[in-house]
Amino acid sequence: MKISILVIVLLVVGALSACSVFAYLTLREKTRDTGKLTPYSKIVGTEITLVRPMVLVTLNGKGVYRRHPHTLVEISAQRAEWETPVTTLPIGARLRIEQALHLKSGASGVTSSLLLGRVTVPSTQQEIAFEYQWGQQRENLLVPASGRYWTFPLALWNNEAITEKFVFD
């Protein structure tokens, strides 16, 4: 009798442990370094120059992707109530892009493209780390065989958007 209870307890604990490990592996955020892939490889590890003024904002003390508490937004963009402007970066400001990542949410399966970098604020000479979302994953629902691909809209350092589509395995 005692052995059968012990076996049942061990089986239940084992099953719960297996379910917990499975849930963690499935639902955790997955990060992929994309810095060596085109078009990211053209800017990662370099300094870029702004061709449009941008606003550096704080997002309630937490970045959108929890990497840095600051992000860059277009001056003309409508800001949300949780975005607090820190400073305006003028045309010609230099930014250093240090890393490019794809972040995949385990819960929703949505993948986001994120650039991480640093900027020296011209007025204070203070260096601030930032994150910037660049790139959109798309899927042609009318032609499912075409699969998912990425597009890269007008970036803060470009005068023209990239028209090419990119597929990352």
C-alpha positions as MATLAB code, in Angstrom:
seq = 'MKISILVIVLLVVGALSACSVFAYLTLREKTRDTGKLTPYSKIVGTEITLVRPMVLVTLNGKGVYRRHPHTLVEISAQRAEWETPVTTLPIGARLRIEQALHLKSGASGVTSSLLLGRVTVPSTQQEIAFEYQWGQQRENLLVPASGRYWTFPLALWNNEAITEKFVFD';
ca = [
       0.000    0.000    0.000;
       2.764    2.460    0.973;
       4.744    1.634   -2.164;
       1.759    2.280   -4.456;
       1.124    5.693   -2.813;
       4.793    6.545   -3.205;
       4.705    5.536   -6.883;
       1.578    7.634   -7.474;
       3.148   10.659   -5.748;
       6.333   10.258   -7.812;
       4.325    9.957  -11.035;
       2.300   13.082  -10.218;
       5.419   15.078   -9.286;
       7.168   13.858  -12.445;
       4.208   14.764  -14.654;
       3.927   18.233  -13.094;
       7.658   18.788  -13.530;
       7.511   17.726  -17.178;
       4.537   20.034  -17.801;
       6.367   22.934  -16.124;
       9.494   22.418  -18.229;
       7.394   22.129  -21.399;
       5.465   25.316  -20.554;
       8.680   27.226  -19.844;
      10.354   26.107  -23.073;
       7.243   26.923  -25.087;
       6.241   30.245  -23.529;
       9.612   31.878  -22.884;
      10.766   34.741  -25.062;
      13.226   33.585  -27.702;
      16.041   35.920  -28.754;
      18.037   35.654  -31.963;
      21.047   37.800  -32.848;
      20.463   39.067  -36.404;
      23.427   41.419  -36.608;
      25.171   39.366  -39.297;
      22.114   39.189  -41.575;
      21.307   41.703  -44.323;
      20.113   44.479  -43.919;
      21.187   44.596  -40.249;
      24.834   43.808  -41.042;
      25.118   47.106  -42.914;
      24.512   49.127  -39.745;
      25.435   46.985  -36.713;
      28.791   48.096  -35.348;
      28.647   51.418  -37.178;
      27.654   54.977  -36.485;
      24.638   56.279  -38.342;
      23.572   59.853  -38.911;
      19.987   60.986  -38.435;
      18.386   62.403  -41.569;
      15.268   63.458  -39.644;
      15.000   64.832  -36.123;
      13.915   62.270  -33.541;
      12.738   62.354  -29.954;
      14.398   60.181  -27.338;
      11.678   59.079  -24.913;
      11.514   57.096  -21.695;
       8.822   54.432  -21.574;
       7.670   54.403  -17.936;
      11.167   53.442  -16.886;
      11.036   50.274  -18.996;
      11.825   49.824  -22.652;
       9.314   48.204  -24.927;
      11.457   45.067  -24.941;
      13.025   45.547  -21.504;
      16.524   46.000  -22.920;
      16.842   49.766  -22.413;
      14.490   52.319  -20.836;
      14.714   54.671  -23.848;
      13.500   54.463  -27.427;
      13.518   56.742  -30.457;
      10.330   58.054  -32.058;
       9.631   60.392  -34.947;
       8.958   63.975  -33.894;
       5.680   63.922  -35.811;
       4.539   60.664  -34.174;
       1.749   60.895  -31.679;
       3.160   59.889  -28.309;
       1.380   57.670  -25.832;
       0.744   58.780  -22.267;
       3.490   56.456  -20.997;
       6.173   58.070  -23.181;
       8.116   60.850  -21.483;
      10.296   62.945  -23.822;
      13.945   63.160  -22.720;
      15.446   65.227  -25.526;
      15.179   65.980  -29.225;
      17.966   64.705  -31.437;
      18.599   67.012  -34.403;
      19.346   66.096  -38.013;
      22.998   65.068  -38.146;
      23.070   63.530  -34.659;
      25.252   60.416  -34.589;
      24.016   57.109  -33.167;
      26.020   53.935  -32.657;
      24.122   50.720  -33.440;
      25.550   47.894  -31.331;
      23.191   44.970  -31.823;
      20.222   43.713  -33.834;
      17.816   41.161  -32.389;
      14.682   39.271  -33.284;
      12.537   38.705  -30.224;
       9.807   36.077  -30.449;
       7.069   36.064  -27.841;
       6.319   32.559  -26.637;
       2.750   33.450  -25.806;
       1.700   35.107  -29.074;
       4.394   33.866  -31.457;
       4.894   37.414  -32.749;
       8.469   38.268  -33.723;
       9.762   41.818  -33.368;
      12.935   43.313  -34.786;
      14.950   45.495  -32.450;
      18.096   47.585  -32.770;
      20.087   48.405  -29.645;
      22.485   51.300  -29.553;
      23.815   54.421  -27.882;
      23.557   58.120  -28.595;
      25.423   61.056  -27.133;
      22.963   63.853  -26.420;
      24.469   66.982  -28.034;
      23.295   69.427  -25.348;
      24.629   67.468  -22.336;
      27.223   65.105  -23.858;
      25.500   62.355  -21.873;
      25.562   58.924  -23.522;
      22.206   57.148  -23.434;
      21.429   53.554  -24.438;
      18.293   53.092  -26.547;
      16.229   50.527  -28.388;
      14.544   51.099  -31.724;
      12.049   48.837  -33.450;
      12.893   48.484  -37.141;
      11.340   45.992  -39.513;
       7.978   44.333  -39.829;
       7.278   40.652  -40.263;
       4.588   39.992  -42.832;
       2.783   37.012  -44.281;
       0.861   36.802  -47.532;
      -2.379   35.152  -46.425;
      -3.618   34.915  -50.012;
      -0.555   32.910  -51.041;
       0.371   30.875  -47.942;
       3.166   29.057  -49.788;
       5.021   32.373  -50.077;
       5.706   32.219  -46.337;
       6.698   34.938  -43.937;
       9.007   37.738  -44.895;
      10.341   40.987  -43.493;
      10.045   44.509  -44.814;
      12.003   47.503  -43.598;
      10.179   50.831  -43.774;
      11.829   54.210  -43.833;
      14.468   54.237  -41.119;
      15.656   57.230  -39.138;
      18.948   57.212  -41.079;
      17.518   56.654  -44.612;
      15.796   58.965  -47.053;
      14.191   55.985  -48.810;
      12.647   52.800  -47.497;
      14.191   49.454  -48.425;
      11.901   47.909  -51.037;
      13.437   44.434  -50.933;
      11.752   41.646  -48.945;
      13.872   39.485  -46.645;
      13.312   35.912  -45.467;
      15.114   34.765  -42.317;
      15.041   31.061  -41.471;
];
